[in-house]
XYZ file of N, CA and C in Angstrom:
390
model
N -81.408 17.125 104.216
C -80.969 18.410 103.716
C -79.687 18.215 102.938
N -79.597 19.156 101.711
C -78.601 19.124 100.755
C -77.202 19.506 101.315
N -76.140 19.511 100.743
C -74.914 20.395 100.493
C -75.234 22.350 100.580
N -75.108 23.247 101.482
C -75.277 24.617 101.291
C -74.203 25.104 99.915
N -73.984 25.431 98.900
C -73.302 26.590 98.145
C -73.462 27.585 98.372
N -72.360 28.550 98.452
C -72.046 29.633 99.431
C -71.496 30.141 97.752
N -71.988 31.555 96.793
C -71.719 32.127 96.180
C -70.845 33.294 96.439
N -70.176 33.453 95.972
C -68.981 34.511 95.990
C -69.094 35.536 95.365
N -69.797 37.123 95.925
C -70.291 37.813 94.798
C -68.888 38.993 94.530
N -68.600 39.609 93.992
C -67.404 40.277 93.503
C -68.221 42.481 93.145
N -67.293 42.763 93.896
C -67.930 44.096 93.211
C -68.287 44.782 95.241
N -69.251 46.073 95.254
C -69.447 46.719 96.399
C -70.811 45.644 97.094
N -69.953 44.600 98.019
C -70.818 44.124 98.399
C -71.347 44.257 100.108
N -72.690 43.760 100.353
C -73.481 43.965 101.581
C -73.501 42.361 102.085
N -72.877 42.217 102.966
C -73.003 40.550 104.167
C -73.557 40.311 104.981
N -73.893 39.671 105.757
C -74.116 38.946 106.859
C -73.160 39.704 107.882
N -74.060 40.224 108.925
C -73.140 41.319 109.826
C -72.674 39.991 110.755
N -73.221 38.837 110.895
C -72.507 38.201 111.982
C -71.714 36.807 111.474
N -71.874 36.739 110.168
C -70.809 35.417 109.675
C -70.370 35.946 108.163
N -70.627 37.203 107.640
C -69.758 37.935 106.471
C -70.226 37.151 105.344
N -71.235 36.089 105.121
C -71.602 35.741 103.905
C -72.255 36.635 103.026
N -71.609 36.848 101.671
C -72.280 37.669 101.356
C -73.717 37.599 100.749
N -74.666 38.638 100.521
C -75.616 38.490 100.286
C -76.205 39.189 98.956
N -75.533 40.453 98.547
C -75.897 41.121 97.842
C -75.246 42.303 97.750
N -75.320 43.388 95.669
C -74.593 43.757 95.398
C -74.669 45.402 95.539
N -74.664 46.468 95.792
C -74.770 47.452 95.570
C -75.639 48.018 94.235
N -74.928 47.609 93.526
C -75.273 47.649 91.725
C -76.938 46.733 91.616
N -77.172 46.135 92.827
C -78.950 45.656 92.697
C -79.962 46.391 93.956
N -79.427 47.296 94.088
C -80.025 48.331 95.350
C -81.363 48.489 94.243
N -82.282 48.669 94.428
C -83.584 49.737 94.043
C -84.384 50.618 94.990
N -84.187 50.663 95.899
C -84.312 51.884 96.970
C -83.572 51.512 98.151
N -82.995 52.907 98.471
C -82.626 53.431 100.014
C -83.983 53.382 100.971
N -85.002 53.947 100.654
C -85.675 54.682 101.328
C -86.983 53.833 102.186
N -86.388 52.325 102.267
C -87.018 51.304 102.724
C -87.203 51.669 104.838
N -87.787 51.647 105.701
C -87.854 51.548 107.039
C -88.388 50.016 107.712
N -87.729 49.690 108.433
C -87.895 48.812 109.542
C -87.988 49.050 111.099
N -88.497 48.196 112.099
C -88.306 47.642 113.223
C -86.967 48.507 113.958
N -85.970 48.222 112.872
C -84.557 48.385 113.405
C -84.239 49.426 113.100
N -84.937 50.167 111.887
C -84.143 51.567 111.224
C -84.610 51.562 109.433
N -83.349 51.705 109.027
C -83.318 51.593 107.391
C -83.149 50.269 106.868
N -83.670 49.866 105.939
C -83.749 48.941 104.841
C -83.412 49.408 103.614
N -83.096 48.450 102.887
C -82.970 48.399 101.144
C -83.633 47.397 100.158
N -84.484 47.994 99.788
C -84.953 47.257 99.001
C -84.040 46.429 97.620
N -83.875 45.418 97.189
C -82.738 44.692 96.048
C -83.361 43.563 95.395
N -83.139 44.216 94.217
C -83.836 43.371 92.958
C -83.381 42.077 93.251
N -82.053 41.632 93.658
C -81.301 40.597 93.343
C -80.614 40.740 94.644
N -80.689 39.127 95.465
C -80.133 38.717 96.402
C -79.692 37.148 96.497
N -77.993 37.127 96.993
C -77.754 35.726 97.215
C -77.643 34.884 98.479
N -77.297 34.234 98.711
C -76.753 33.185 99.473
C -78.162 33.370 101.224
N -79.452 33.081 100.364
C -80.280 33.511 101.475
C -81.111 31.687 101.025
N -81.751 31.389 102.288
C -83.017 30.794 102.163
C -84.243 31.473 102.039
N -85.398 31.246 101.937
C -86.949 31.684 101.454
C -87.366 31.375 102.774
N -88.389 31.648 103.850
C -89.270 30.989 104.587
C -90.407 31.070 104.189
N -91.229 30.581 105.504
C -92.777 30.497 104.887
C -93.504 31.486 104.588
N -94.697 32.209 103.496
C -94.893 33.003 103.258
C -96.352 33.408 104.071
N -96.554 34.553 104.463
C -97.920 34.647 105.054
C -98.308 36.573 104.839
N -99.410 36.425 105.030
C -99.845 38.245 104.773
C -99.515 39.206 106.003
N -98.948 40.110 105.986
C -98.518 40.994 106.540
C -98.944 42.062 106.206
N -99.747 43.088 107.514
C -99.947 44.730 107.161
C -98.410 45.117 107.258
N -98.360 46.154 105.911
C -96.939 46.813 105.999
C -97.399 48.257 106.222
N -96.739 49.195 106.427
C -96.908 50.508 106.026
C -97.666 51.422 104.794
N -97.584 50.177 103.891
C -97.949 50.401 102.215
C -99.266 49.806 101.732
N -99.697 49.451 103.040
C -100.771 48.114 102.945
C -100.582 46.285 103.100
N -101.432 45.603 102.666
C -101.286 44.329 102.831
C -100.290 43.919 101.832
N -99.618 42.981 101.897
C -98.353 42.289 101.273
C -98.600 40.825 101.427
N -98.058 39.700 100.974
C -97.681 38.182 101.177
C -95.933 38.710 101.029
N -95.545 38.282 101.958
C -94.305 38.049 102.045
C -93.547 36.822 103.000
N -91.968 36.990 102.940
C -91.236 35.862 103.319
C -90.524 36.017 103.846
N -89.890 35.768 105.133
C -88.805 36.229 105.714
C -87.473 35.503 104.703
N -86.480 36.316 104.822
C -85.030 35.428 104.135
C -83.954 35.205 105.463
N -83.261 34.153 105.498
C -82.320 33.920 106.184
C -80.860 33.584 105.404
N -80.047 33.918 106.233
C -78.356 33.856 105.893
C -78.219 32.263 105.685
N -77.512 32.059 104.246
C -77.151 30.366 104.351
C -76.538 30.100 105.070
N -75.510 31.250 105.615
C -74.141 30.834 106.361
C -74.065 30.466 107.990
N -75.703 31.362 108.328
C -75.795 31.261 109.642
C -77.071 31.504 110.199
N -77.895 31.412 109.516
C -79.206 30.947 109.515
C -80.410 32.400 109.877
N -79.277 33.492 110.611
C -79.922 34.612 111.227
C -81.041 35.176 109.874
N -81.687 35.922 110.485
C -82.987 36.201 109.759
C -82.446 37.841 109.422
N -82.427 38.207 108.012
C -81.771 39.539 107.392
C -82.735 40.128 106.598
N -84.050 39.424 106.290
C -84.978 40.421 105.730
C -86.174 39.831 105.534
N -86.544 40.221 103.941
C -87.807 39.658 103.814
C -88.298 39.572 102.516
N -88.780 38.838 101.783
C -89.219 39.034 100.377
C -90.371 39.411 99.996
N -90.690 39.974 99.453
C -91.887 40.545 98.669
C -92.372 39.019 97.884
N -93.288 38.786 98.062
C -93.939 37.702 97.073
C -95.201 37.906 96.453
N -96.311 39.019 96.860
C -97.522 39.725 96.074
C -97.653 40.725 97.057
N -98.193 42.155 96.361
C -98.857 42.880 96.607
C -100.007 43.320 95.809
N -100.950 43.516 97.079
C -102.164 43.888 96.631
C -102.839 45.199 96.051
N -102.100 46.235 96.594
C -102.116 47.446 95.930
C -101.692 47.847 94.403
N -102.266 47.815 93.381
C -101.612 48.120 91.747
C -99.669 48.868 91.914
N -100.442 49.917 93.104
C -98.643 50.328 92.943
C -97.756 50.046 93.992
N -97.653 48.769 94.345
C -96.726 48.477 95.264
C -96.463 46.948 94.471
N -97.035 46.323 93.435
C -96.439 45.555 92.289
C -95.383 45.701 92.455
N -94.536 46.898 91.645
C -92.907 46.385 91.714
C -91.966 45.950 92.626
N -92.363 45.706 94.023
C -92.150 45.204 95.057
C -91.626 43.686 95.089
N -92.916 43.156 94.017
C -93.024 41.868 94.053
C -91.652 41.007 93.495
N -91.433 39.676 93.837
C -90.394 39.390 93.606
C -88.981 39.763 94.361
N -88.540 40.864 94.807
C -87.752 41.534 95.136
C -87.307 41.424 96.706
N -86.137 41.654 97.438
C -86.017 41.448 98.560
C -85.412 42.707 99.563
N -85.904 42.550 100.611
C -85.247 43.735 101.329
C -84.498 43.139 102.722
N -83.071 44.177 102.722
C -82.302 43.528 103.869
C -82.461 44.632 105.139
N -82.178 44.492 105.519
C -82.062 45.329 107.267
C -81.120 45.687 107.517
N -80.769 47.258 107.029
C -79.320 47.739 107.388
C -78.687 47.208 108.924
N -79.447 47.232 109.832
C -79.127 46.951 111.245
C -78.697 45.182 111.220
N -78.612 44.279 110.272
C -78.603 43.035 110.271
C -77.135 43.019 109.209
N -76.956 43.982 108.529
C -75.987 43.229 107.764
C -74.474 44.665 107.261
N -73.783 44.140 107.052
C -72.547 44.991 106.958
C -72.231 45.635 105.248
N -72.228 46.710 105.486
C -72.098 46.949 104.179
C -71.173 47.352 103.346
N -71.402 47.553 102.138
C -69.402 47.358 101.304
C -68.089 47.536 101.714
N -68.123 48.555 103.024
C -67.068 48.932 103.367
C -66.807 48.093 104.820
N -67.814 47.232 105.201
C -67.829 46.992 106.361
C -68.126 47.001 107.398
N -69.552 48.265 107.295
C -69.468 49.333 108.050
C -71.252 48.736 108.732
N -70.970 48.801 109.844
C -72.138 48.444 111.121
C -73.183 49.548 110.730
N -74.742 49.531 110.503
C -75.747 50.443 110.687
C -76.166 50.145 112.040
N -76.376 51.238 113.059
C -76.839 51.101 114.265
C -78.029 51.776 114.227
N -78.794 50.930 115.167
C -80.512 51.155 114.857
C -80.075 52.083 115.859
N -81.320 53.520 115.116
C -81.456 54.878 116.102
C -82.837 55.004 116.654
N -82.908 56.499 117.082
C -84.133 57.186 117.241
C -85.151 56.684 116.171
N -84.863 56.626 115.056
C -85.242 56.676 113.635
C -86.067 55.351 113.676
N -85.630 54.340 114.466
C -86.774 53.369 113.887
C -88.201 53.200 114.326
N -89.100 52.445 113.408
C -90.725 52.193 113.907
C -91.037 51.592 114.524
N -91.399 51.665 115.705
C -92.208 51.188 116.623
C -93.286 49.691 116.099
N -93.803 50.193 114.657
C -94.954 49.263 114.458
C -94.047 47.759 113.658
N -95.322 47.171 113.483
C -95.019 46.048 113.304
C -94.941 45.574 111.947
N -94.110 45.133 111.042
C -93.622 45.457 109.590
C -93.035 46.688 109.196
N -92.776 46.526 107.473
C -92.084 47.789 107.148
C -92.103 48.171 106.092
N -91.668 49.009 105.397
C -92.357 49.589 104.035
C -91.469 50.575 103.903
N -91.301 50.995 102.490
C -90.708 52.575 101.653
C -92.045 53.790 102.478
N -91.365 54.612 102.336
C -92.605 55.770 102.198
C -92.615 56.393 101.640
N -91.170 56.394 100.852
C -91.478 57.006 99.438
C -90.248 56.422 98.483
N -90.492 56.024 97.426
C -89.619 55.052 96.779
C -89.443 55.887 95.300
């Protein structure tokens, strides 16, 4: 295994709730209205300082997906997940794109999301309305 580079992003950023690496910018949000396991998600065009894992098909909420879990470079914890194909025509723009787990990571101000009432029971996660 290589050298990790740890990018330094500048601007309203979202980290790693348990080692502050950052991950991503405000200004690459493309939906709020993402749900998880834990609560809320965000879906983001653009994410850094993550690894890729292995990719496999997952029922989401939205239907079938291939996706990837992402992990923190800094500390290996598991903060979301990538979109890598969808099978539905309109869940395409998905693809490519990554979503973090408000309950996993701290956001611009610092600020802890605590998983509520609010989260799903089932297994994966999806917008329900984007």
């Amino acid at each position: 295994m290589g050298r990790v580079f740890v990018v330094t992003l500048e601007g309203k950023i979202y980290s790693c709730k348990h080692c502050r690496t950052h991950l991503a910018l405000s200004d690459h949000i493309v939906s709020k209205s993402f749900h998880c396991r834990h609560g809320r998600a965000y879906l983001f065009g653009k994410v850094a300082n993550v690894t890729v894992g292995e990719t496999e098909e997952r029922m989401m909420m939205t239907g079938m997906h291939i996706v990837a879990d992402i992990f923190c470079v800094g500390c290996g914890s598991i903060v979301g997940w990538k979109y890598e194909t969808a099978h539905e025509k309109s869940q395409k723009y998905k693809e490519g794109k990554s979503v973090l787990e408000r309950f996993k990571i701290l956001g611009p101000d610092e600020s802890n999301y605590w998983a509520s009432h609010e989260a799903h029971g089932v297994g994966g996660s999806d917008a329900d309305d984007v």
